[in-house]
Coordinates of C-alpha atoms in Angstrom, one line a residue:
M1 CA 78.3 -2.9 -49.4
T2 CA 74.7 -2.0 -50.1
S3 CA 71.8 -2.3 -47.6
V4 CA 68.2 -1.6 -47.4
S5 CA 66.9 0.1 -44.3
L6 CA 64.6 -2.1 -42.3
G7 CA 63.1 0.9 -40.6
M8 CA 62.1 1.4 -37.0
P9 CA 59.8 -1.3 -35.6
A10 CA 56.3 -0.1 -35.0
A11 CA 55.5 0.4 -31.3
P12 CA 53.3 -2.3 -29.8
P13 CA 49.7 -1.2 -29.6
P14 CA 48.5 -0.1 -26.2
V15 CA 46.7 -2.6 -23.9
L16 CA 44.6 -1.9 -20.8
A17 CA 46.8 -4.0 -18.5
P18 CA 49.9 -6.1 -18.7
R19 CA 49.3 -9.9 -18.9
R20 CA 49.1 -11.7 -15.5
Q21 CA 52.3 -13.7 -15.1
T22 CA 51.6 -17.4 -15.3
R23 CA 53.5 -20.6 -15.6
Q24 CA 53.8 -21.7 -19.3
I25 CA 52.5 -24.9 -20.8
Q26 CA 52.3 -26.4 -24.3
V27 CA 49.2 -27.6 -26.1
G28 CA 51.0 -29.3 -28.9
K29 CA 52.7 -26.5 -30.9
V30 CA 50.7 -23.7 -29.2
G31 CA 52.1 -22.2 -26.0
V32 CA 49.5 -21.3 -23.4
G33 CA 50.5 -18.8 -20.6
S34 CA 51.8 -15.3 -20.2
E35 CA 54.8 -15.9 -22.5
S36 CA 52.5 -16.6 -25.4
P37 CA 49.7 -14.7 -27.2
V38 CA 46.1 -15.4 -26.0
S39 CA 44.9 -18.2 -28.2
V40 CA 41.5 -19.0 -29.6
Q41 CA 39.8 -22.3 -29.3
S42 CA 36.6 -24.0 -30.6
M43 CA 35.0 -27.4 -30.5
T44 CA 33.8 -29.6 -33.3
T45 CA 30.1 -30.4 -33.6
T46 CA 30.6 -33.6 -35.7
L47 CA 30.6 -37.1 -34.4
T48 CA 34.2 -37.7 -33.5
S49 CA 33.9 -41.2 -34.7
D50 CA 33.2 -39.8 -38.2
V51 CA 36.9 -39.1 -38.9
N52 CA 36.4 -37.5 -42.4
S53 CA 33.6 -35.1 -41.2
T54 CA 35.6 -34.1 -38.1
L55 CA 38.7 -33.4 -40.0
Q56 CA 36.8 -31.4 -42.6
Q57 CA 35.4 -29.2 -39.8
I58 CA 38.8 -28.9 -38.2
A59 CA 40.1 -27.7 -41.6
E60 CA 37.4 -25.1 -41.7
L61 CA 38.2 -23.9 -38.2
T62 CA 41.9 -23.8 -39.0
A63 CA 41.2 -21.6 -42.1
S64 CA 39.2 -19.2 -39.9
G65 CA 42.1 -18.7 -37.5
C66 CA 41.4 -21.2 -34.8
D67 CA 44.5 -22.1 -32.8
I68 CA 43.4 -25.2 -30.9
V69 CA 40.4 -27.5 -31.4
R70 CA 38.5 -29.7 -29.0
V71 CA 36.7 -32.9 -29.9
A72 CA 34.2 -34.9 -27.8
C73 CA 35.0 -38.4 -26.7
P74 CA 31.9 -40.0 -25.1
S75 CA 32.3 -43.5 -26.6
Q76 CA 34.8 -46.1 -27.6
D77 CA 34.2 -45.4 -31.3
D78 CA 35.2 -41.8 -30.6
A79 CA 38.3 -42.9 -28.8
D80 CA 39.2 -45.2 -31.6
A81 CA 39.1 -42.3 -34.0
L82 CA 41.4 -40.1 -32.0
P83 CA 44.8 -41.3 -33.4
A84 CA 43.8 -40.5 -37.0
I85 CA 42.3 -37.1 -36.1
A86 CA 45.3 -36.1 -33.9
T87 CA 47.8 -37.1 -36.6
K88 CA 46.0 -35.3 -39.5
S89 CA 44.8 -32.1 -37.8
Q90 CA 46.9 -29.1 -38.6
I91 CA 46.2 -27.6 -35.2
P92 CA 46.5 -29.2 -31.8
V93 CA 43.6 -31.5 -30.8
I94 CA 42.2 -31.6 -27.2
A95 CA 40.1 -34.6 -26.3
D96 CA 37.1 -33.7 -24.2
I97 CA 36.5 -36.4 -21.5
H98 CA 33.5 -36.8 -19.2
F99 CA 32.4 -39.7 -16.9
Q100 CA 34.8 -42.4 -18.2
P101 CA 38.4 -42.1 -17.1
K102 CA 39.5 -44.9 -19.5
Y103 CA 39.1 -42.4 -22.4
V104 CA 41.6 -40.1 -20.7
Y105 CA 44.3 -42.7 -21.1
A106 CA 43.1 -43.5 -24.7
A107 CA 43.3 -39.9 -25.7
I108 CA 46.8 -39.6 -24.3
E109 CA 47.9 -42.8 -26.0
A110 CA 46.3 -41.5 -29.3
G111 CA 48.7 -38.5 -29.4
C112 CA 46.2 -35.8 -28.5
A113 CA 47.9 -32.5 -27.6
A114 CA 45.9 -32.2 -24.4
V115 CA 43.0 -33.7 -22.5
R116 CA 40.2 -31.9 -20.9
V117 CA 38.9 -33.5 -17.7
N118 CA 35.9 -32.5 -15.6
P119 CA 36.6 -33.7 -12.0
G120 CA 33.1 -33.2 -11.0
N121 CA 31.6 -35.8 -13.2
I122 CA 34.3 -38.5 -13.3
R123 CA 33.6 -40.9 -10.5
K124 CA 36.3 -41.1 -7.8
F125 CA 38.4 -38.7 -9.9
D126 CA 40.7 -37.9 -7.1
D127 CA 41.8 -41.6 -7.0
Q128 CA 42.7 -41.4 -10.7
V129 CA 44.9 -38.3 -10.6
K130 CA 48.2 -40.1 -9.9
E131 CA 47.9 -42.4 -12.8
I132 CA 46.6 -39.7 -15.2
A133 CA 49.5 -37.4 -14.2
R134 CA 52.0 -40.2 -14.7
T135 CA 50.6 -41.1 -18.2
A136 CA 50.3 -37.5 -19.3
K137 CA 53.9 -36.7 -18.2
D138 CA 55.3 -39.8 -20.0
H139 CA 53.6 -38.6 -23.2
G140 CA 54.2 -34.9 -22.9
T141 CA 50.5 -34.3 -22.8
S142 CA 49.0 -31.3 -21.0
I143 CA 45.7 -31.3 -19.1
R144 CA 42.8 -28.8 -18.7
I145 CA 41.1 -29.0 -15.4
G146 CA 37.6 -28.0 -16.4
V147 CA 35.3 -27.0 -13.5
N148 CA 31.7 -26.3 -14.6
A149 CA 28.9 -24.9 -12.5
G150 CA 26.6 -27.7 -13.6
S151 CA 28.9 -30.5 -12.5
L152 CA 30.5 -29.6 -9.2
D153 CA 31.5 -32.3 -6.8
K154 CA 28.8 -33.2 -4.4
R155 CA 31.1 -32.3 -1.5
I156 CA 31.5 -28.7 -2.8
M157 CA 27.7 -28.3 -3.5
D158 CA 26.9 -29.5 0.0
K159 CA 29.2 -26.9 1.4
Y160 CA 28.1 -23.9 -0.6
G161 CA 24.6 -24.8 -1.7
K162 CA 25.1 -23.6 -5.2
A163 CA 27.8 -22.8 -7.8
T164 CA 29.2 -19.6 -6.3
P165 CA 32.5 -18.1 -7.4
E166 CA 34.0 -19.4 -4.2
A167 CA 32.7 -22.9 -4.8
L168 CA 34.1 -23.0 -8.4
V169 CA 37.5 -21.8 -7.2
E170 CA 37.7 -24.2 -4.2
S171 CA 37.0 -27.1 -6.5
A172 CA 39.6 -26.0 -9.0
V173 CA 42.3 -25.3 -6.5
W174 CA 41.7 -28.7 -4.8
E175 CA 42.1 -30.6 -8.1
A176 CA 45.1 -28.5 -9.0
S177 CA 46.8 -29.4 -5.7
L178 CA 46.2 -33.1 -6.4
F179 CA 48.1 -32.9 -9.7
E180 CA 50.9 -30.8 -8.2
E181 CA 51.2 -33.4 -5.3
H182 CA 52.3 -35.8 -8.0
D183 CA 54.7 -33.2 -9.5
F184 CA 52.5 -32.6 -12.6
H185 CA 52.3 -28.9 -13.5
D186 CA 51.4 -29.0 -17.2
F187 CA 47.8 -28.0 -16.8
K188 CA 45.5 -25.0 -17.2
I189 CA 42.3 -24.4 -15.4
S190 CA 38.8 -23.2 -16.4
V191 CA 36.0 -22.3 -14.0
K192 CA 33.0 -21.8 -16.3
H193 CA 29.5 -20.5 -15.5
N194 CA 26.6 -19.3 -17.6
D195 CA 26.4 -16.0 -15.6
P196 CA 29.1 -13.6 -16.7
V197 CA 29.1 -11.9 -13.3
V198 CA 29.7 -15.2 -11.4
M199 CA 32.2 -16.3 -14.1
V200 CA 34.3 -13.1 -13.9
R201 CA 34.4 -13.1 -10.1
A202 CA 35.5 -16.8 -10.1
Y203 CA 38.4 -16.1 -12.5
E204 CA 39.5 -13.1 -10.5
L205 CA 39.6 -15.2 -7.3
L206 CA 41.4 -18.0 -9.2
A207 CA 44.0 -15.6 -10.6
E208 CA 44.7 -14.5 -7.0
A209 CA 45.1 -18.1 -5.8
G210 CA 47.9 -19.3 -8.1
D211 CA 49.9 -18.8 -11.2
W212 CA 48.1 -21.4 -13.4
P213 CA 47.4 -20.4 -17.0
L214 CA 43.6 -19.9 -17.4
H215 CA 41.2 -20.9 -20.1
L216 CA 38.3 -18.5 -20.3
G217 CA 34.8 -19.4 -21.1
V218 CA 31.1 -18.6 -20.4
T219 CA 29.5 -22.0 -20.6
E220 CA 26.1 -22.4 -22.3
A221 CA 26.3 -18.8 -23.4
G222 CA 23.3 -19.2 -25.8
P223 CA 22.4 -18.3 -29.4
A224 CA 24.8 -16.3 -31.5
F225 CA 23.7 -12.8 -30.5
Q226 CA 23.2 -13.4 -26.8
G227 CA 26.3 -15.6 -26.5
T228 CA 28.5 -13.0 -28.3
I229 CA 27.4 -10.3 -25.9
K230 CA 27.9 -12.5 -22.8
S231 CA 31.3 -13.7 -23.9
A232 CA 32.5 -10.3 -25.0
T233 CA 31.4 -8.7 -21.7
A234 CA 33.0 -11.4 -19.5
F235 CA 36.2 -11.8 -21.6
G236 CA 36.6 -8.0 -21.8
A237 CA 36.3 -7.6 -18.1
L238 CA 39.0 -10.3 -17.5
L239 CA 41.3 -9.7 -20.4
S240 CA 41.3 -5.9 -19.6
Q241 CA 42.9 -6.9 -16.2
G242 CA 45.4 -9.2 -18.0
I243 CA 43.6 -12.3 -16.9
G244 CA 43.2 -15.1 -19.5
D245 CA 45.6 -17.1 -21.6
T246 CA 43.3 -19.0 -24.0
I247 CA 39.6 -18.4 -24.8
R248 CA 36.6 -20.4 -26.2
V249 CA 33.4 -18.5 -27.1
S250 CA 30.6 -21.0 -26.6
L251 CA 27.7 -20.3 -29.1
S252 CA 24.7 -22.2 -30.3
A253 CA 26.1 -21.5 -33.8
P254 CA 28.6 -23.1 -36.2
P255 CA 32.0 -23.3 -34.6
V256 CA 33.6 -21.0 -37.2
E257 CA 31.4 -18.3 -35.8
E258 CA 32.9 -18.9 -32.3
V259 CA 36.3 -18.4 -33.7
K260 CA 35.4 -15.2 -35.5
V261 CA 33.9 -13.7 -32.3
G262 CA 36.9 -14.8 -30.3
I263 CA 39.4 -13.2 -32.7
Q264 CA 37.4 -10.0 -32.9
I265 CA 37.4 -9.8 -29.1
L266 CA 41.2 -10.1 -28.9
Q267 CA 41.7 -7.7 -31.8
S268 CA 39.4 -5.1 -30.1
L269 CA 41.6 -5.2 -27.0
N270 CA 44.9 -5.1 -29.0
L271 CA 45.7 -8.6 -27.9
R272 CA 45.9 -9.9 -31.4
P273 CA 47.1 -7.9 -34.5
R274 CA 44.2 -6.2 -36.2
K275 CA 43.4 -7.0 -39.8
L276 CA 40.5 -5.5 -41.6
E277 CA 38.5 -3.2 -39.4
I278 CA 35.3 -1.4 -40.7
V279 CA 34.4 1.7 -38.8
S280 CA 30.9 2.8 -39.8
C281 CA 28.6 5.4 -38.2
P282 CA 25.2 4.5 -36.8
S283 CA 22.2 5.4 -38.8
C284 CA 20.7 8.8 -37.8
G285 CA 18.7 11.6 -39.2
R286 CA 21.7 13.3 -40.6
A287 CA 22.7 10.4 -42.8
Q288 CA 22.2 11.1 -46.5
V289 CA 23.1 7.6 -47.7
D290 CA 22.0 4.1 -46.7
V291 CA 24.8 3.5 -44.2
Y292 CA 23.7 0.0 -43.4
K293 CA 23.8 -1.1 -47.0
L294 CA 27.1 0.7 -47.7
A295 CA 28.9 -0.8 -44.7
E296 CA 27.6 -4.3 -45.5
E297 CA 28.7 -4.1 -49.2
V298 CA 32.1 -2.8 -48.3
T299 CA 32.6 -5.5 -45.6
S300 CA 31.5 -8.2 -48.1
G301 CA 33.7 -6.9 -50.8
L302 CA 36.8 -6.9 -48.5
E303 CA 36.1 -10.2 -46.8
G304 CA 39.3 -12.3 -46.4
M305 CA 41.7 -9.3 -46.5
E306 CA 44.7 -10.1 -44.3
V307 CA 46.5 -6.8 -44.0
P308 CA 45.8 -4.4 -41.1
L309 CA 43.5 -1.9 -42.7
R310 CA 41.0 0.5 -41.0
V311 CA 38.2 1.5 -43.4
A312 CA 35.7 4.3 -42.3
V313 CA 32.3 4.3 -43.9
M314 CA 30.6 7.5 -42.8
G315 CA 27.1 8.7 -43.9
C316 CA 27.2 12.5 -43.3
V317 CA 29.4 15.6 -43.1
V318 CA 29.3 16.0 -39.3
N319 CA 31.6 13.2 -38.2
G320 CA 32.4 11.8 -41.6
P321 CA 35.4 13.8 -42.7
G322 CA 37.1 13.6 -39.3
E323 CA 36.6 9.8 -38.9
A324 CA 37.5 9.2 -42.5
R325 CA 40.8 11.1 -42.1
E326 CA 41.7 9.0 -39.0
A327 CA 41.4 5.8 -41.0
D328 CA 43.7 4.3 -43.6
L329 CA 40.9 4.6 -46.1
G330 CA 37.5 6.2 -45.8
V331 CA 34.4 7.8 -47.3
A332 CA 32.4 10.7 -46.1
S333 CA 29.1 10.6 -48.0
G334 CA 26.4 13.2 -48.7
N335 CA 24.4 14.9 -51.4
G336 CA 24.6 11.9 -53.7
K337 CA 28.4 11.6 -53.7
G338 CA 31.3 10.5 -51.6
Q339 CA 34.6 12.0 -50.7
I340 CA 37.3 9.2 -50.7
F341 CA 40.1 9.7 -48.2
V342 CA 43.4 7.8 -48.2
K343 CA 45.7 8.3 -45.2
G344 CA 43.8 11.5 -44.3
E345 CA 43.9 13.1 -47.8
V346 CA 41.0 13.4 -50.2
V347 CA 42.0 11.5 -53.3
K348 CA 38.7 11.7 -55.3
T349 CA 35.0 12.5 -55.2
V350 CA 32.7 9.9 -56.8
P351 CA 29.0 9.5 -57.3
E352 CA 27.1 7.5 -54.6
S353 CA 26.7 4.6 -57.0
Q354 CA 30.5 4.2 -57.3
I355 CA 31.4 4.5 -53.6
V356 CA 31.6 0.8 -52.9
E357 CA 33.6 -0.2 -56.0
T358 CA 36.0 2.7 -55.5
L359 CA 36.6 1.9 -51.8
I360 CA 37.3 -1.8 -52.7
E361 CA 39.7 -0.7 -55.5
E362 CA 41.5 1.6 -53.2
A363 CA 41.6 -0.9 -50.4
L364 CA 43.2 -3.5 -52.7
R365 CA 45.7 -1.0 -54.0
I366 CA 46.7 -0.1 -50.4
A367 CA 46.9 -3.8 -49.4
E368 CA 49.2 -4.5 -52.4
T369 CA 51.4 -1.5 -51.4
M370 CA 51.6 -2.7 -47.8
E371 CA 52.5 -6.2 -48.8
A372 CA 55.2 -5.0 -51.2
T373 CA 56.6 -2.7 -48.5
E374 CA 56.7 -5.5 -46.0
G375 CA 58.4 -7.8 -48.5
A376 CA 61.0 -5.1 -49.4
S377 CA 61.7 -4.3 -45.7
A378 CA 62.6 -7.9 -45.1
E379 CA 65.3 -7.9 -47.7
V380 CA 68.9 -7.0 -46.7
T381 CA 71.7 -7.1 -49.3
V382 CA 75.2 -7.4 -48.1
G383 CA 78.1 -7.1 -50.6

């Protein structure tokens, strides 16, 4: 008998806190809850009624790593398009419903994996819960109860005067209790606000109030830079406490950018396996090369790399050698040349003009070796 050692499994990367324990739900094939990895969502910007354009955008989101996609359904034409979209999408589709409860039923009948409902802007929503719960249960469809600061029920606003964390949570807990009253438990909750401080406190209070899985989001976060900062700050504060089971970064930018930011946030907290990571020093008076240009060119050259690879691009001899040695691959630059490190060892010194191409060549070589090693470790021969 001959066997190939599979080796010891790598220890899981450290996290700041264990995941908060929640009940588990399914959004199509994607599990949401503490038993599943934190998933990344986005939302299409196309007219849902334009099936081809919507499916094209969903395909782009899928390729970028998106786990779940949401589509708007404000009209009958959009509702009519849902069966084709839900059937042909490679990732679970959530229908986003506001104002008209009839589209909730249409989305469930269309085969959507889940439906997002906003109780604050569906008239007499509380009276609809029993029928929504029954229909969703019959079809195996999960629900997101989406509470937004801008659309709180008038009763809540009259009580609190504005969308405080307590107001958001009271609204969410009330609507959750209505579904639970009808023995429906396949739902997650979001309590979104445009102020990260209010949003974080609302989710902390909601996490204390029950074991529901939570969808994190800063609503109306803004343009790409501002929205990225707001989302990263808020999500980091919550995920570092183990709070949050699925996330959507809301940006005034193409949806693929939302997914990239969301994935990067999770990778930064070791909540998703890291792939390519570029570590580059800030520009300073010690730098003897153009670090900005060097880092950008290396990042561009390695775009799409799937293996977990940490590449250090350093511009001087102060921190450069140490940081480069800590990475899988790195360069410490100075005096018109660069020392190339692989796994902590200097493998060559090249002229500055050859740094980028050399790093890319070495990265591809390391990636091939890693992929070959993974393939070999999966093989066991028994004879």
